[in-house]
Coordinates of C-alpha atoms and ligand atoms in Angstrom, one line a residue:
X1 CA 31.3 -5.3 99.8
X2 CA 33.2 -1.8 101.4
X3 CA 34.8 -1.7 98.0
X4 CA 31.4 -1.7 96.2
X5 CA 30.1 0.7 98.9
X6 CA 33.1 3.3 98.0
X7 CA 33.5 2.6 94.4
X8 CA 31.6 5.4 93.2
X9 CA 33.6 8.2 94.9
X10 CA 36.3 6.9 94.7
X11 CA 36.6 8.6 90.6
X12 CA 37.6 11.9 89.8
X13 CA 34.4 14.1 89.2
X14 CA 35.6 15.3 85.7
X15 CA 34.7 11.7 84.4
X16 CA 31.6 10.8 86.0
X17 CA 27.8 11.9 85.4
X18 CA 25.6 13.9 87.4
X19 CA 22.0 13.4 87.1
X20 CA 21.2 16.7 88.5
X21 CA 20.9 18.1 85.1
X22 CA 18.4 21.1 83.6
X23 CA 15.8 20.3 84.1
X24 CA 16.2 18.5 87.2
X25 CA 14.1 15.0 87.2
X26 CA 11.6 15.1 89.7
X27 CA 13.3 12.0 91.9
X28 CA 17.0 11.0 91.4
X29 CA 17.7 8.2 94.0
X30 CA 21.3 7.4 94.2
X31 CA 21.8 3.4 95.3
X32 CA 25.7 3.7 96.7
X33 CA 26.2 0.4 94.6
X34 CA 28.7 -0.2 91.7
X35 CA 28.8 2.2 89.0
X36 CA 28.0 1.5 85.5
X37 CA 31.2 1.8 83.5
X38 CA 30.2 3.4 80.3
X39 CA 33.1 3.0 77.8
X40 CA 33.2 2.0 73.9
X41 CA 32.0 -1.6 74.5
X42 CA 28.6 -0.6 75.7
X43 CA 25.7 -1.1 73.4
X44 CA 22.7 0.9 72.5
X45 CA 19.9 -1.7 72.3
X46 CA 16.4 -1.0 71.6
X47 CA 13.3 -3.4 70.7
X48 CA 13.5 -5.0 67.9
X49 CA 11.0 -3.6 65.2
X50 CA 10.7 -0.2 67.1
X51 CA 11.9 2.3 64.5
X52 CA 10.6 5.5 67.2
X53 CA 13.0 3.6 69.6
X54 CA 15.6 2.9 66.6
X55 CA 15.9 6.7 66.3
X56 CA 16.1 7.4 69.6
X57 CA 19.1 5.3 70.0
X58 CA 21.0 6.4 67.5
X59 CA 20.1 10.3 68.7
X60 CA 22.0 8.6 72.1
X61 CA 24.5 7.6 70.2
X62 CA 24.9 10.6 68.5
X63 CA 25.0 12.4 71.7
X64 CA 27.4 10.4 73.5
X65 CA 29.9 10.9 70.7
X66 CA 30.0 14.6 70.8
X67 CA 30.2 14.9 74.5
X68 CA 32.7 12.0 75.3
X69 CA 33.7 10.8 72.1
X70 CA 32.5 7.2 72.7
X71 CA 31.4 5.7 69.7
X72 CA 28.6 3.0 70.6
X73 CA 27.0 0.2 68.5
X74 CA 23.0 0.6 68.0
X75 CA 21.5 -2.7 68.1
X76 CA 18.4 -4.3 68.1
X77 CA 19.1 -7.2 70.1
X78 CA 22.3 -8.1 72.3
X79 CA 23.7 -11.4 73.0
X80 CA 25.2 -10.2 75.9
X81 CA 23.0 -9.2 78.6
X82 CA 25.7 -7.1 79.9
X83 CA 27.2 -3.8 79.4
X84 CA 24.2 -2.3 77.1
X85 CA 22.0 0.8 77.7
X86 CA 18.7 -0.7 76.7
X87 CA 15.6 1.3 75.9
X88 CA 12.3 0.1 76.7
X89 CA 8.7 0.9 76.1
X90 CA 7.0 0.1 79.8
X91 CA 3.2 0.8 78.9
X92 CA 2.7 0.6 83.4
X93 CA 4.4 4.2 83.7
X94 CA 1.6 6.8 83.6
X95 CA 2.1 9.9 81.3
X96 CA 3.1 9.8 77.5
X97 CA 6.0 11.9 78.3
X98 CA 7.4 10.5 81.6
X99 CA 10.5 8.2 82.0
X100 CA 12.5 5.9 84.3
X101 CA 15.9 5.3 83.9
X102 CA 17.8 2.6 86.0
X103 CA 21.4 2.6 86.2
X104 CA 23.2 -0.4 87.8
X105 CA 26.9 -1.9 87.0
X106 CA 25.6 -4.3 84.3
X107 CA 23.0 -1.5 82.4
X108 CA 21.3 1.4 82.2
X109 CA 18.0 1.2 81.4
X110 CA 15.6 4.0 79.8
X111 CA 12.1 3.2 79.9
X112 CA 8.9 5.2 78.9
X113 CA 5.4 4.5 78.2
X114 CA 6.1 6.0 74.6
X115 CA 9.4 6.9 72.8
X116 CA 9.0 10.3 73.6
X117 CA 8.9 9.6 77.0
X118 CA 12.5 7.9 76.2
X119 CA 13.4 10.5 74.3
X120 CA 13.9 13.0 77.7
X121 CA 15.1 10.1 79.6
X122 CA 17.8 9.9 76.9
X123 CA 18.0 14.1 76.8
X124 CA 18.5 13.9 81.0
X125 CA 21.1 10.6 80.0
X126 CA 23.4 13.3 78.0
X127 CA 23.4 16.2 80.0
X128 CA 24.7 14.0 83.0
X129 CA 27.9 13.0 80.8
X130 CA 30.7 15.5 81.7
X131 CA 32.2 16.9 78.5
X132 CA 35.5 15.3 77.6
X133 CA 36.7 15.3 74.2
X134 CA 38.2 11.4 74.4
X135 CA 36.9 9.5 77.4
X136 CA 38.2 5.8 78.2
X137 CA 35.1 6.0 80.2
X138 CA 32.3 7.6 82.3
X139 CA 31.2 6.7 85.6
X140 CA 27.7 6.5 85.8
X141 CA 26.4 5.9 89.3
X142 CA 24.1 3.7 90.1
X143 CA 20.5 5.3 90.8
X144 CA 16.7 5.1 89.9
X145 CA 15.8 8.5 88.0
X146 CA 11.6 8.7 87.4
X147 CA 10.6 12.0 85.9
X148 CA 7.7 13.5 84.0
X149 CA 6.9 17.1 83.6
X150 CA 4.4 19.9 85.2
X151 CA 3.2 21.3 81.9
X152 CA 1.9 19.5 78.9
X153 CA 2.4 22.5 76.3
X154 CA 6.0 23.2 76.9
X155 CA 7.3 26.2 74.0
X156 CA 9.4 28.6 72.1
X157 CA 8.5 31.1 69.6
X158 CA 11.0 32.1 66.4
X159 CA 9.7 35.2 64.9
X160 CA 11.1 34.6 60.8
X161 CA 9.3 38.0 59.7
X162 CA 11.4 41.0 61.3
X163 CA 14.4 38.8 60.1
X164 CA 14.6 35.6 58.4
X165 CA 16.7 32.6 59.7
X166 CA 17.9 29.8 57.4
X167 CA 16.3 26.3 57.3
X168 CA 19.5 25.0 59.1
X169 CA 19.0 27.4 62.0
X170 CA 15.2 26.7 62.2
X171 CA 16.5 23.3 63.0
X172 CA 19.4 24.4 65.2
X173 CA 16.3 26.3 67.2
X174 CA 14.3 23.0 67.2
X175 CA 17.7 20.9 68.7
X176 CA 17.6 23.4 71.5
X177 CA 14.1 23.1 72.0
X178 CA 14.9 19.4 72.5
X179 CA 18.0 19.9 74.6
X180 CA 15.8 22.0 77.3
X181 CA 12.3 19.6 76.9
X182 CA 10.7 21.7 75.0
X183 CA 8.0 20.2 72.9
X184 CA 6.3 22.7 70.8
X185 CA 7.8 25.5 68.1
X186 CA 5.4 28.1 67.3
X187 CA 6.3 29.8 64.3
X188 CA 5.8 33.3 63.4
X189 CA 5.9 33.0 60.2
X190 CA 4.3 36.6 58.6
X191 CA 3.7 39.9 59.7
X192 CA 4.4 43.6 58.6
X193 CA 8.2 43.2 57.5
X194 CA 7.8 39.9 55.4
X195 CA 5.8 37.2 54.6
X196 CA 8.0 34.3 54.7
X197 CA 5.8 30.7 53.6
X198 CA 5.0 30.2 49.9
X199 CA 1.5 29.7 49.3
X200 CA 0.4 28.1 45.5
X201 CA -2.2 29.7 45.3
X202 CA -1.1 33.8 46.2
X203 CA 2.4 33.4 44.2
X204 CA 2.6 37.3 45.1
X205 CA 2.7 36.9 49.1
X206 CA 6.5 35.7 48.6
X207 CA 7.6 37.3 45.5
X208 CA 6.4 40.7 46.6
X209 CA 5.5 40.3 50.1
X210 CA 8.5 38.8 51.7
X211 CA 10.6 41.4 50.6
X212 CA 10.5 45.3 51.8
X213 CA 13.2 47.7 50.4
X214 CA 15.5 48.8 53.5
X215 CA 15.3 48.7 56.9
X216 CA 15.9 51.4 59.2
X217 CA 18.5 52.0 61.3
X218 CA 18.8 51.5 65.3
X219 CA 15.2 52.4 66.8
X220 CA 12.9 53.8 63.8
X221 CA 15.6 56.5 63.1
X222 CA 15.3 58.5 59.8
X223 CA 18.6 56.6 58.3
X224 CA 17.6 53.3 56.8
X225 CA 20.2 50.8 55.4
X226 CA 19.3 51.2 52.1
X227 CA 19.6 47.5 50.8
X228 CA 16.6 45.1 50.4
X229 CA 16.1 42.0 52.9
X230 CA 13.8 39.3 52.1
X231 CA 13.7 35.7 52.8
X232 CA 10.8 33.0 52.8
X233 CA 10.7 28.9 53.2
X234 CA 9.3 26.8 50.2
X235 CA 6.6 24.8 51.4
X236 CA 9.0 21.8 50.7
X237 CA 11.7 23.4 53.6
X238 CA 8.2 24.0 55.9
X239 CA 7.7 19.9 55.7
X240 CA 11.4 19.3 56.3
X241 CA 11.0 21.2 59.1
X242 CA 8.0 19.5 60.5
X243 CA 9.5 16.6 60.3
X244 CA 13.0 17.4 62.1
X245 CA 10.9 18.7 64.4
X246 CA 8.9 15.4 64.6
X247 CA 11.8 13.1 65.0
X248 CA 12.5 15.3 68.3
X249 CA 9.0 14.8 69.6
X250 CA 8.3 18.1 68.5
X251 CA 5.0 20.2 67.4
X252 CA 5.9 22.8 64.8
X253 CA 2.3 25.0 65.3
X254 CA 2.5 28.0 62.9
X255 CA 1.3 31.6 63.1
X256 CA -0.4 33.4 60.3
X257 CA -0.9 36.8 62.4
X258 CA -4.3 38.8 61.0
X259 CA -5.8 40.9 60.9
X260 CA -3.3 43.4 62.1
X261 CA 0.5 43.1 61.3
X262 CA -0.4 42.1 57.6
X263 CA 1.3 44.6 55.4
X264 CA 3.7 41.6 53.8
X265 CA 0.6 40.3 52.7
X266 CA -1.4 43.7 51.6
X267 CA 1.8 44.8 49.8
X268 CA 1.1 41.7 47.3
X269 CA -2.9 41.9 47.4
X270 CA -3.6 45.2 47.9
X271 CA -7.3 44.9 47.7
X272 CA -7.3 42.6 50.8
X273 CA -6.9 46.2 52.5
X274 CA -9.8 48.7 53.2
X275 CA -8.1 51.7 51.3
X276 CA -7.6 49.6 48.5
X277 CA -3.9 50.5 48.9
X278 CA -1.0 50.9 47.7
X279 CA 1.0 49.7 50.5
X280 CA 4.8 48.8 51.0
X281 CA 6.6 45.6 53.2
X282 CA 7.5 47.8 56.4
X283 CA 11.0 48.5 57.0
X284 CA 10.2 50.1 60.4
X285 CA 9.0 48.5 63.5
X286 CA 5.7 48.9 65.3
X287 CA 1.8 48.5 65.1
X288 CA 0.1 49.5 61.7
X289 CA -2.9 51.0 60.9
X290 CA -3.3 49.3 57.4
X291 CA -5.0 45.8 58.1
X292 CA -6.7 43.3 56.3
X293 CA -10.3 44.4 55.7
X294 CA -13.2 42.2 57.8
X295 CA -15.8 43.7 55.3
X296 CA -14.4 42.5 52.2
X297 CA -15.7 38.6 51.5
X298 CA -12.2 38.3 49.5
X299 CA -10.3 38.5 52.8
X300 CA -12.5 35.4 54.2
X301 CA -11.6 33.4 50.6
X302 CA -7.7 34.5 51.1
X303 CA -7.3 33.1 54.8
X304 CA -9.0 30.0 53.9
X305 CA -7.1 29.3 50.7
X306 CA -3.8 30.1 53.2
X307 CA -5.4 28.2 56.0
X308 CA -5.8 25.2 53.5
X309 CA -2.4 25.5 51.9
X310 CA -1.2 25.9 55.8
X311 CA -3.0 22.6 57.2
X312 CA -1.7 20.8 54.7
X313 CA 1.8 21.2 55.6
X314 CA 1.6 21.7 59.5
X315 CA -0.4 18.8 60.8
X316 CA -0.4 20.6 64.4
X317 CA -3.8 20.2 66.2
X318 CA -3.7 24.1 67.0
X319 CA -3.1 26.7 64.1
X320 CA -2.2 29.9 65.6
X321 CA -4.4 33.2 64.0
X322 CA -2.4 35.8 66.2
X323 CA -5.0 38.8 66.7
X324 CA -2.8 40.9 68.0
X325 CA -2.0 44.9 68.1
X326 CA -4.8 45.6 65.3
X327 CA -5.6 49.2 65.3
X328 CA -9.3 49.7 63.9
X329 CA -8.4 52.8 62.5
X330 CA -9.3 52.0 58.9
X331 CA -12.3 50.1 60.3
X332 CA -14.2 52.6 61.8
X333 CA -14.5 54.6 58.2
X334 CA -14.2 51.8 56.0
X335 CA -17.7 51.2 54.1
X336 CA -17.3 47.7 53.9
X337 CA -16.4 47.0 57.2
X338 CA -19.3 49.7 58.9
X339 CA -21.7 47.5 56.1
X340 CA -21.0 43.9 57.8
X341 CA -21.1 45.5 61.1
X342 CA -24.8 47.0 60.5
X343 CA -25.8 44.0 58.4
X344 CA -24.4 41.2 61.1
X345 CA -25.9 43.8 63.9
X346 CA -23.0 43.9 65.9
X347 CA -23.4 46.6 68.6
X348 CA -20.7 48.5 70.7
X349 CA -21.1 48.9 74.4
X350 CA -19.0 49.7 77.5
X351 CA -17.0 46.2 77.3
X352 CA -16.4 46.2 74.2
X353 CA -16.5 48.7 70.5
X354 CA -18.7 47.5 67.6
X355 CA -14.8 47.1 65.9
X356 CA -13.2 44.7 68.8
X357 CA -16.7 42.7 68.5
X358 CA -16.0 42.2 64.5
X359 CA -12.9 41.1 65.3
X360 CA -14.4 38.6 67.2
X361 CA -16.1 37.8 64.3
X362 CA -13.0 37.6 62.1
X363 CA -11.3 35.2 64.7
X364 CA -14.9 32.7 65.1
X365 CA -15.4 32.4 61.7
X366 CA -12.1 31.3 60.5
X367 CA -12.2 29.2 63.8
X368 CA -15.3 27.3 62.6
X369 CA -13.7 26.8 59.3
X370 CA -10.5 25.1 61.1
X371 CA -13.2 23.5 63.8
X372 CA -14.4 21.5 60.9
X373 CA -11.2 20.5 59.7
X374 CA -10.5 19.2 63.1
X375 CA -8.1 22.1 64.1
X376 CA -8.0 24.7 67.3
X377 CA -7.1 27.9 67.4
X378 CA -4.4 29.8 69.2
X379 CA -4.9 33.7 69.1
X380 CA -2.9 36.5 71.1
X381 CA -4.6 37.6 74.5
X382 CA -6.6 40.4 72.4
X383 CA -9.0 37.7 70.4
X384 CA -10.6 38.0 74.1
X385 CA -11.6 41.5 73.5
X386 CA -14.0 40.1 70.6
X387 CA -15.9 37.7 72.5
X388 CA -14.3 34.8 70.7
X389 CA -15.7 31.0 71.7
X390 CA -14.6 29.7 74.3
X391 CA -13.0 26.8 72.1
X392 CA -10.1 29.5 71.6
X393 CA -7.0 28.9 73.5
X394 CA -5.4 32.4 74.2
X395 CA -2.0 33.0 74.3
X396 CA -1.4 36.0 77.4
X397 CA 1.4 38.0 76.4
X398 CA 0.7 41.7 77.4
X399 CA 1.0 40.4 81.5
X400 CA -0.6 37.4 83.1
X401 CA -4.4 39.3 83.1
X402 CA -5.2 37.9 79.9
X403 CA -4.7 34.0 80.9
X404 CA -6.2 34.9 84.4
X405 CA -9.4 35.9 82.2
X406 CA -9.1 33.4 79.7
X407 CA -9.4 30.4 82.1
X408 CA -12.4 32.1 84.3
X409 CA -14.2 32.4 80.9
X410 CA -13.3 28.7 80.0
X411 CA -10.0 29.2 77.2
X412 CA -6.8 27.1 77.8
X413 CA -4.4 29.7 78.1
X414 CA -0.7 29.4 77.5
X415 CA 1.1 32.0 79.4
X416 CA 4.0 34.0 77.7
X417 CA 3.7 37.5 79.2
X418 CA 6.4 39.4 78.2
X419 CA 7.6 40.0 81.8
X420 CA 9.0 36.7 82.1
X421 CA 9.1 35.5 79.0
X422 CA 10.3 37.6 76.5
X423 CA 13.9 37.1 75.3
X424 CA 14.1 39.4 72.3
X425 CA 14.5 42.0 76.3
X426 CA 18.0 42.2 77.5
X427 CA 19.1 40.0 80.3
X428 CA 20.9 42.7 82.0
X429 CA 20.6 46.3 83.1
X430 CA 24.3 46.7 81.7
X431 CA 23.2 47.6 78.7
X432 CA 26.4 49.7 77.2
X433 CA 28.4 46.5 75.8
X434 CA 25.5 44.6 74.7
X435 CA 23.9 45.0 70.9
X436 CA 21.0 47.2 70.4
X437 CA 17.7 45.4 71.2
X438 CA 14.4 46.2 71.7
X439 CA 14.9 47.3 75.4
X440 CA 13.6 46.0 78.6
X441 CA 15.3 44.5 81.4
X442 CA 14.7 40.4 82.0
X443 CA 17.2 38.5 83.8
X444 CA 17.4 34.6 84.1
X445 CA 16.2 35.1 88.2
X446 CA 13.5 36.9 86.8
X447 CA 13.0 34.3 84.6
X448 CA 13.2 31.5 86.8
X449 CA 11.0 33.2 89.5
X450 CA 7.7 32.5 87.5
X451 CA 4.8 30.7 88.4
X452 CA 2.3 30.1 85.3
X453 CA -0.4 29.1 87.3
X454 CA -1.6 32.3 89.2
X455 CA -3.2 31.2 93.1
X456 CA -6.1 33.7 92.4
X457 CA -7.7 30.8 90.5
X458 CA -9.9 28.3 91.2
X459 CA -8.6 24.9 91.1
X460 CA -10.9 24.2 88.2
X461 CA -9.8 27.5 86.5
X462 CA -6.1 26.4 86.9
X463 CA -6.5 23.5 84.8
X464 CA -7.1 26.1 81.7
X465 CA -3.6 27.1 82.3
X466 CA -2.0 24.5 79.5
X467 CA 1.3 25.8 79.8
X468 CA 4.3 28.1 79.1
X469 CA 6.2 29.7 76.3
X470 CA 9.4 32.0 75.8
X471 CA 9.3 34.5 72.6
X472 CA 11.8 35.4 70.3
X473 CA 10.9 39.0 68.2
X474 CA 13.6 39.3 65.8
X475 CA 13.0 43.5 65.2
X476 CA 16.8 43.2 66.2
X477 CA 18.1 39.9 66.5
X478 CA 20.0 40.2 63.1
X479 CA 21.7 37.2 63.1
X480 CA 21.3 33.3 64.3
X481 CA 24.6 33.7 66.6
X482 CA 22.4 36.9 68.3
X483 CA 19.8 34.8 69.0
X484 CA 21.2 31.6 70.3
X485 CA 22.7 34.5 72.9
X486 CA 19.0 36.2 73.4
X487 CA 17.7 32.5 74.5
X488 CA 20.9 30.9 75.8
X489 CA 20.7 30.7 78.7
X490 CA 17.3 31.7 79.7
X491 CA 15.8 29.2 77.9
X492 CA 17.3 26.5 80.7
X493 CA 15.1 28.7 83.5
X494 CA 12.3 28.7 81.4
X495 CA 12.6 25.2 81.0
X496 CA 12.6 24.2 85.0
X497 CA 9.4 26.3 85.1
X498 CA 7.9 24.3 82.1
X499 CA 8.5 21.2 83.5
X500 CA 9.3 21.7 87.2
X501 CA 6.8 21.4 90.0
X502 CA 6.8 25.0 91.2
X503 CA 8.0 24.3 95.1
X504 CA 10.9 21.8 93.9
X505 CA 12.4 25.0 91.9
X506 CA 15.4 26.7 93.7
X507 CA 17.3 29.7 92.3
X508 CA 21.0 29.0 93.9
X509 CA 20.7 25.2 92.8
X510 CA 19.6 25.6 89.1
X511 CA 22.8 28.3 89.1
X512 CA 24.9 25.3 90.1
X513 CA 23.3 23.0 87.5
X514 CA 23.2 25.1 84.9
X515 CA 27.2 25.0 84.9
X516 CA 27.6 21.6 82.9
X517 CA 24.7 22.6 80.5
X518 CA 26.9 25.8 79.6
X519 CA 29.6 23.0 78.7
X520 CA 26.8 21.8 76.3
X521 CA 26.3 24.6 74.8
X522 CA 29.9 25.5 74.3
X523 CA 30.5 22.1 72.8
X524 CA 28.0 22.4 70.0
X525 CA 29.6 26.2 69.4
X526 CA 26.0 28.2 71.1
X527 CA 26.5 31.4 71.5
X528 CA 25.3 32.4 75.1
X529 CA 25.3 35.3 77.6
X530 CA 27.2 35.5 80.4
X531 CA 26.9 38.2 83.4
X532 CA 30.0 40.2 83.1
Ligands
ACM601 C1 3.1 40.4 70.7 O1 4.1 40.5 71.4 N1 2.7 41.4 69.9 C2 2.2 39.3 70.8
ZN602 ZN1 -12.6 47.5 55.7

């Protein structure tokens, strides 16, 4: 009995687990009774039939391998009871992605009320392993761990159209999306520098529009690099995608931004424009005058034929419109536009110009279209300037006001305002040895300081507030290894204030935690940043 009592501490740290991972589970109860030895006879055994639970093992298996080198069996039934990690649908816990995990000297047992709630019991199972290249075995204490998380829309953004990552690193993004409990990729997928998804029926959108000539140098300078970039993903890659993303309980929801930031797309149909054109694939940075024309019944057709092509690959519920930084310049002397805006009777006022309203109008009518093909709509916190329906769910990016408005007026709102969440900033104010970026200043305290969910609301109104997402512009993240270090590590604060209840989160402890999930990402070669 004393022996069973002590057994636990009595092995060297470097070889046992510690549940206290990122982020941390909402109860970890540590019994004080015999560990479970995990070592290469232990099992993987799931229930027989289950193919979501069948994948999920062999992801465990997977993981255990890289981080200790054990190599375990996957099975779908064991003839010995003992020495197995079993994984277990339990239909009694409450929330599709909550778990359980027991841990006593004969098994460890993952339970959810779906696989995907397994699938973070097994994410919080890996990051407990320490990281030892050929363990004999790990010491697994023995505990009860129950965990589910705060926010149901938990997400990261990849911006593909300032630069364009490989399929392989769209996937690397999605594993650490799945490493940190993320459960939605929103994917930015066109906008003034490239369009990057081939559409069937607009051949020109990737064969001209995904490509622009150079790209200036440093900050909009006059020097430009003088070499073409392009880049786009076959609709074929966009379904691989999908599905990776899948596998990992993940929600690929893409973005086709309009009407502003569309030059990759006016470059190729120039008459989708008010001017009529021509127009060039930027290779500067910035907001655009040049937008798609709201006058012009052809641009209605075109994001409709996209939005077809588009729902037919991404089987998201939301499809995200963008509506962001759309100067109505051109509007306000384009015939066609002034023409609808008479003939719908639109009118300006004090809240809001006769411009933002056909916007408004834009945004609601190709928000029917998806309505009645059993899709939402995400747009950018300035959709709210046109008096969208209230059906929108708003994306609050330019500070917290936007989702603060947005759930008074009856929107979900996801918040992602670029105070706390946006990584394409630095993470530092020592700025002389890091690479050129956009500018700001947004460390991982600052990070891991927010709360989504401002007190001004009404409880009722705080139920609009969905959840929480980091973005990644790419202006100057040049390469994948750049932007594993833009989002590693803040993506692990991010993620305690996805899935953390607010008053459980403290700073000094996730700092202490975050220590073995550095060893992760060192293991699997992530570049990350470091405070010098
Ligand atoms: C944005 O950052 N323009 C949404
Ligand atoms: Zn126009």
């Amino acid at each position: 009995m004393i022996v069973s009592i002590c057994v636990s501490s009595a092995y060297a740290d470097d070889v046992k687990a510690d549940y206290r991972v990122v982020p941390l589970p909402e109860n970890i109860k540590i019994l004080g009774n015999k560990p479970f030895i995990l070592d290469a006879s232990a099992n993987i055994v799931y229930a027989n039939g289950d193919s979501l639970l069948q994948r999920n093992a062999t992801f465990l298996a997977e993981y255990v391998k890289k981080s200790v080198g054990l190599s375990l069996v996957v099975k779908s039934h064991s003839a010995n009871s003992d020495r197995n990690i079993f994984l277990r649908i339990d239909r009694k816990i409450i929330g599709d992605e909550a778990y359980k995990i027991e841990i006593n000297q004969h098994n460890i047992i993952v339970s959810g009320k779906t696989a995907n709630g397994v699938f973070y019991g097994i994410q919080t199972l890996r990051k407990s392993l320490p990281i030892i290249q050929h363990a004999e075995n790990v010491i697994m204490p023995a505990a009860v761990i129950t965990d589910s998380p705060r926010f149901a829309y938990r997400g990261m953004m990849l911006d593909v159209a300032r630069h364009f990552f490989p399929v392989d690193f769209v996937k690397e993004y999605i594993d650490l999306l799945a490493l940190h409990n993320m459960n939605t990729f929103h994917w930015h997928l066109t906008d003034d520098q490239g369009w990057r998804i081939e559409i069937k029926k607009y051949p020109l959108l990737t064969k001209i529009g995904s490509i622009r000539k150079h790209t200036t140098l440093g900050r909009n300078s006059s020097l430009d690099d003088e070499t073409p970039y392009g880049g786009f993903y076959t609709q074929q890659q966009a379904r691989e995608i999908v599905e990776y993303a899948k596998e990992r309980y993940i929600t690929v929801i893409p973005e086709i931004d309009m009407p502003g930031h569309m030059l990759g797309a006016l470059a190729a149909y120039p008459e989708l424009g008010c001017t009529g054109g021509p127009y060039q694939v930027s290779g500067n940075w910035g907001v655009f005058d040049d937008i798609l024309c709201a006058g012009n019944e052809k641009t209605y057709q075109f994001i409709q034929d996209v939005m077809d092509e588009l729902m037919d690959i991404f089987p998201s519920k939301y499809i995200h419109l963008g509506g962001d930084e759309a100067p109505k310049t051109r509007w306000t002397t384009c015939e066609k536009c002034q023409g609808l805006i008479k003939s719908l009777g639109i009118k300006g006022d004090k809240e809001c110009t006769a411009e933002n309203r056909l916007q408004g109008y834009l945004v609601s009518r190709i928000e029917k279209y998806l309505n009645q093909k059993g899709r939402k709509i995400i747009g950018w916190d300035e959709i709210l300037e046109g008096d969208v329906q209230k059906s929108a769910t708003i994306m609050s990016w330019r500070g917290v006001e936007g989702g603060i408005k947005a759930s008074r007026l009856g929107h979900d709102a996801i918040m992602t305002p670029v105070s706390y969440c946006y990584f394409d900033y630095y993470q530092t104010d020592k700025t002389w040895n890091e690479p050129l970026l956009i500018g700001g200043n947004l460390n991982i305290e600052k990070t891991y300081s927010y709360q989504p969910v401002p007190d001004s609301l009404t409880a009722a109104e705080k139920k609009h507030i969905i959840g929480v997402q980091g973005n990644l512009w790419t202006e100057y993240i040049v390469c994948p290894s750049l932007a594993e270090y833009q989002v590693l590590p803040r993506m692990a604060a991010l993620s305690e204030v996805q899935w953390m209840q607010y008053d459980k989160k403290n700073y000094a402890d996730f700092r202490k935690r975050l220590e073995r999930l550095l060893q992760v990402y060192k293991l699997y070669g992530y570049k990350y940043f470091v405070e010098k």
